[in-house]
C-alpha cells in the first residue's frame, strides 16, 4: 500500500458526483497510478459501505480500474444503526497481513485477496484492486474469465466443465476458510497472535451482527401477525439473549465477519 498526504474532504461521498469531486480534488489517484478523466459507477448489493468502480481511460495511467469503498458512520443497509467508520481499519489490515499469516495453514489454495491500493483513514475511503465483474446490471464483465456466482447459477447454458469449475471454486474457498479458522485459533504463533490481537477486538462488527440478525425478530413477528404464546416469546427472548452473548464473547477463532 502506498502512503499519501491526508486532507479533509468536505463533499458528499455518498454519491457518484461526490466521489468524482473527491478524486479530482486530491492527489491520491496519481499516487495510485490512475489519471483523469474518471468514470464512476456505483456497485449495488453491499450492506455496509458505499461502493464504486473507478475506471479511467487516460493513456498515462498505469492502472485503469479499481474499487473504492466509502464507510459512513452507519451500515448502508441499516442507516438507523450506528457503525463506526473505523471498521475499515480492520479491512485494510486484513488485505495487508492476512495472506502471509494464513499461508502455513492454507498453502495449497489458489484463493488470494485483492491488493490494497490506498487507505484514506481521515475520509473513510479504502481502495483496492478490481477483480470482479461489472455489478451495475449491464452484464458487462471486467474480465472475460470472471463471472459472479449469481450469474453462474442463473445461466441457461451451464456445462459439465462449468460445474467442475464451480466445484473447484467451492473447494478452494473451503481451503481458504479452513486456513483462516486454523490460523485464528493457533495461539502462540506470532502471525496468529498478531491477527487475533487485531481482529478479536473488532467489537463494533460483532455488535452490528447482533443488532441486524436479532434486533428486529420480535418486531417482525408482530408486523407479520405471527401468533405465539407468552411462553414461546420468553423462550425466543432467551435464545436471542444467549446467542447474542455468544457472538459478543466467543473468541475461539477469527471469522470473515471480524474484518469484512
Coordinates of C-alpha atoms in Angstrom, one line a residue:
X1 CA 0.0 0.0 0.0
X2 CA 1.3 3.4 -1.0
X3 CA 1.4 6.3 1.5
X4 CA -0.1 9.7 0.8
X5 CA -0.9 13.0 2.5
X6 CA -4.2 13.3 4.3
X7 CA -6.6 16.1 3.7
X8 CA -10.2 16.5 5.0
X9 CA -12.7 16.3 2.2
X10 CA -15.9 18.3 2.8
X11 CA -18.1 16.9 -0.1
X12 CA -20.8 14.2 -0.1
X13 CA -19.1 10.8 -0.6
X14 CA -22.5 9.0 -0.8
X15 CA -22.9 10.0 -4.4
X16 CA -21.1 9.3 -7.7
X17 CA -20.7 13.1 -8.2
X18 CA -19.2 13.5 -4.7
X19 CA -16.7 10.7 -5.4
X20 CA -15.8 12.4 -8.7
X21 CA -15.1 15.6 -6.8
X22 CA -13.0 13.7 -4.3
X23 CA -10.9 12.1 -6.9
X24 CA -10.2 15.3 -8.8
X25 CA -9.5 17.4 -5.7
X26 CA -6.9 15.1 -4.2
X27 CA -3.5 13.7 -5.2
X28 CA -4.5 10.1 -4.3
X29 CA -5.2 8.9 -7.8
X30 CA -1.9 10.0 -9.1
X31 CA -0.3 8.0 -6.3
X32 CA -2.5 5.0 -7.2
X33 CA -1.3 5.2 -10.9
X34 CA -4.7 6.4 -12.2
X35 CA -5.3 9.6 -14.1
X36 CA -8.5 11.6 -15.0
X37 CA -11.0 11.5 -16.6
X38 CA -12.7 9.0 -14.4
X39 CA -15.9 7.1 -14.8
X40 CA -17.6 6.4 -11.5
X41 CA -20.1 3.6 -11.3
X42 CA -22.0 2.7 -8.1
X43 CA -21.9 -1.0 -7.3
X44 CA -25.1 -2.3 -5.7
X45 CA -25.5 -5.2 -3.3
X46 CA -23.2 -4.2 -0.4
X47 CA -24.6 -3.9 3.1
X48 CA -22.2 -1.7 5.0
X49 CA -20.4 0.7 2.6
X50 CA -21.0 2.9 -0.5
X51 CA -19.0 1.0 -3.1
X52 CA -17.9 2.3 -6.5
X53 CA -15.9 1.1 -9.5
X54 CA -13.5 3.7 -10.7
X55 CA -12.4 3.5 -14.4
X56 CA -10.0 5.7 -16.3
X57 CA -9.1 5.7 -20.0
X58 CA -6.1 8.0 -19.8
X59 CA -3.1 6.8 -21.8
X60 CA -0.8 7.8 -19.0
X61 CA -2.5 5.6 -16.4
X62 CA -0.6 2.6 -15.1
X63 CA -3.8 1.3 -13.7
X64 CA -7.2 1.5 -15.4
X65 CA -9.7 0.3 -12.8
X66 CA -10.2 -0.1 -9.1
X67 CA -12.8 -0.5 -6.4
X68 CA -13.5 2.3 -3.9
X69 CA -15.4 2.0 -0.6
X70 CA -16.7 4.8 1.5
X71 CA -17.6 3.9 5.0
X72 CA -20.2 6.3 6.6
X73 CA -21.0 6.3 10.3
X74 CA -23.7 3.6 9.8
X75 CA -24.2 0.5 7.8
X76 CA -25.7 1.4 4.4
X77 CA -28.3 -1.4 4.7
X78 CA -29.4 -0.2 8.1
X79 CA -28.9 3.6 8.4
X80 CA -30.6 3.7 11.8
X81 CA -27.9 1.5 13.3
X82 CA -24.6 3.3 14.0
X83 CA -21.5 1.5 12.7
X84 CA -18.1 3.2 13.2
X85 CA -16.1 4.0 10.0
X86 CA -13.1 2.7 11.8
X87 CA -14.3 -0.7 10.6
X88 CA -12.1 -0.1 7.6
X89 CA -9.0 -0.3 9.8
X90 CA -9.6 -4.0 10.1
X91 CA -10.3 -4.5 6.4
X92 CA -7.2 -2.6 5.4
X93 CA -5.1 -4.6 7.9
X94 CA -6.6 -7.9 6.6
X95 CA -5.6 -7.1 3.0
X96 CA -2.1 -6.4 4.1
X97 CA -1.4 -9.1 6.6
X98 CA -3.9 -12.0 6.1
X99 CA -2.4 -13.8 3.1
X100 CA 1.0 -14.3 4.6
X101 CA -0.4 -15.2 8.0
X102 CA -2.7 -18.0 6.9
X103 CA -0.3 -19.4 4.2
X104 CA 1.1 -22.1 6.5
X105 CA -2.4 -23.3 7.1
X106 CA -3.8 -23.0 3.6
X107 CA -0.7 -23.1 1.3
X108 CA -2.4 -25.2 -1.4
X109 CA -5.3 -22.9 -2.1
X110 CA -5.4 -20.7 -5.1
X111 CA -7.6 -18.1 -3.3
X112 CA -5.9 -14.7 -2.9
X113 CA -7.0 -11.3 -1.5
X114 CA -7.4 -8.1 -3.5
X115 CA -4.5 -5.8 -3.3
X116 CA -5.0 -2.7 -1.1
X117 CA -4.2 0.4 -3.2
X118 CA -4.6 3.1 -0.7
X119 CA -6.5 3.8 2.6
X120 CA -7.6 7.3 3.4
X121 CA -8.4 6.9 7.0
X122 CA -9.3 10.5 7.6
X123 CA -12.1 10.4 5.0
X124 CA -13.0 6.8 5.4
X125 CA -12.1 5.8 1.9
X126 CA -10.5 2.5 1.0
X127 CA -9.5 1.5 -2.5
X128 CA -8.5 -1.9 -3.8
X129 CA -7.7 -4.0 -6.8
X130 CA -10.7 -4.6 -9.1
X131 CA -11.0 -8.4 -9.6
X132 CA -14.8 -8.7 -10.2
X133 CA -17.4 -8.4 -12.9
X134 CA -19.4 -5.2 -13.6
X135 CA -22.1 -5.3 -11.0
X136 CA -24.1 -2.4 -12.4
X137 CA -26.7 -4.5 -14.1
X138 CA -25.3 -4.1 -17.6
X139 CA -24.0 -7.7 -17.7
X140 CA -20.6 -6.5 -18.9
X141 CA -17.7 -8.4 -17.4
X142 CA -14.5 -6.8 -16.2
X143 CA -12.6 -9.8 -17.5
X144 CA -13.8 -12.5 -19.8
X145 CA -12.7 -15.1 -17.3
X146 CA -14.9 -13.8 -14.4
X147 CA -18.5 -14.3 -13.6
X148 CA -20.4 -13.8 -10.4
X149 CA -21.8 -16.8 -8.7
X150 CA -25.3 -15.4 -9.0
X151 CA -24.9 -15.1 -12.8
X152 CA -23.5 -18.6 -13.0
X153 CA -26.5 -20.1 -11.2
X154 CA -28.9 -18.2 -13.4
X155 CA -27.2 -19.2 -16.6
X156 CA -29.1 -21.4 -19.0
X157 CA -26.0 -22.9 -20.5
X158 CA -24.2 -24.4 -17.6
X159 CA -21.9 -27.1 -19.0
X160 CA -20.2 -30.0 -17.2
X161 CA -17.0 -28.0 -17.3
X162 CA -18.8 -25.1 -15.6
X163 CA -19.9 -27.4 -12.9
X164 CA -16.4 -28.7 -12.4
X165 CA -15.1 -25.1 -12.2
X166 CA -17.8 -24.3 -9.6
X167 CA -16.8 -27.4 -7.6
X168 CA -13.1 -26.3 -7.7
X169 CA -14.0 -22.8 -6.6
X170 CA -16.0 -24.2 -3.7
X171 CA -13.2 -26.5 -2.7
X172 CA -10.6 -23.7 -2.8
X173 CA -12.8 -21.3 -0.8
X174 CA -13.2 -24.1 1.8
X175 CA -9.4 -24.4 2.0
X176 CA -9.1 -20.7 2.5
X177 CA -11.7 -20.6 5.3
X178 CA -10.1 -23.6 6.9
X179 CA -6.8 -21.9 6.9
X180 CA -8.3 -18.7 8.3
X181 CA -10.0 -20.6 11.2
X182 CA -6.9 -22.7 11.9
X183 CA -4.7 -19.6 12.0
X184 CA -7.2 -17.8 14.1
X185 CA -7.2 -20.4 16.8
X186 CA -3.4 -21.1 16.8
X187 CA -2.4 -19.1 19.8
X188 CA 1.4 -19.0 20.4
X189 CA 2.4 -18.4 16.7
X190 CA 3.5 -14.8 16.2
X191 CA 1.4 -14.4 13.0
X192 CA -1.7 -15.8 14.6
X193 CA -1.3 -13.7 17.7
X194 CA -1.0 -10.6 15.6
X195 CA -4.2 -11.4 13.8
X196 CA -6.1 -12.3 17.0
X197 CA -5.0 -9.2 18.8
X198 CA -6.2 -7.1 15.9
X199 CA -9.4 -8.7 14.8
X200 CA -10.8 -10.1 18.0
X201 CA -11.2 -6.5 19.4
X202 CA -13.5 -5.6 16.5
X203 CA -16.5 -5.4 18.8
X204 CA -18.5 -2.9 16.6
X205 CA -18.7 -5.6 13.9
X206 CA -19.9 -8.2 16.4
X207 CA -22.5 -5.7 17.8
X208 CA -23.7 -5.0 14.3
X209 CA -24.2 -8.7 13.6
X210 CA -26.2 -9.0 16.8
X211 CA -28.4 -5.9 16.0
X212 CA -29.1 -6.8 12.4
X213 CA -29.6 -10.5 13.0
X214 CA -31.7 -10.5 16.2
X215 CA -32.7 -6.9 16.8
X216 CA -35.8 -7.0 14.8
X217 CA -37.1 -10.5 15.2
X218 CA -39.9 -9.8 17.7
X219 CA -40.9 -6.7 15.8
X220 CA -41.1 -8.7 12.5
X221 CA -43.2 -11.4 14.1
X222 CA -45.7 -8.8 15.2
X223 CA -45.5 -7.0 11.9
X224 CA -46.5 -10.2 10.1
X225 CA -49.0 -11.1 12.7
X226 CA -47.4 -14.3 13.7
X227 CA -49.3 -15.9 16.6
X228 CA -47.2 -17.2 19.5
X229 CA -47.8 -17.7 23.2
X230 CA -46.3 -15.8 26.1
X231 CA -44.1 -18.9 26.9
X232 CA -42.9 -19.1 23.3
X233 CA -42.0 -15.4 23.5
X234 CA -40.0 -15.9 26.6
X235 CA -38.2 -18.9 25.1
X236 CA -37.4 -16.9 22.0
X237 CA -36.1 -13.9 24.0
X238 CA -33.9 -16.3 26.0
X239 CA -32.4 -17.8 22.8
X240 CA -31.8 -14.3 21.4
X241 CA -30.1 -13.2 24.6
X242 CA -27.9 -16.4 24.8
X243 CA -26.9 -16.3 21.1
X244 CA -26.2 -12.6 21.2
X245 CA -24.0 -13.1 24.3
X246 CA -22.1 -15.9 22.5
X247 CA -21.5 -13.7 19.4
X248 CA -20.1 -10.9 21.6
X249 CA -17.9 -13.1 23.8
X250 CA -16.7 -16.1 21.8
X251 CA -13.0 -15.6 20.9
X252 CA -12.3 -19.2 19.7
X253 CA -11.0 -18.1 16.3
X254 CA -11.2 -15.4 13.6
X255 CA -14.0 -15.4 11.1
X256 CA -14.7 -13.4 8.0
X257 CA -17.1 -11.1 9.9
X258 CA -14.2 -9.9 12.0
X259 CA -12.8 -7.8 9.2
X260 CA -15.4 -7.8 6.3

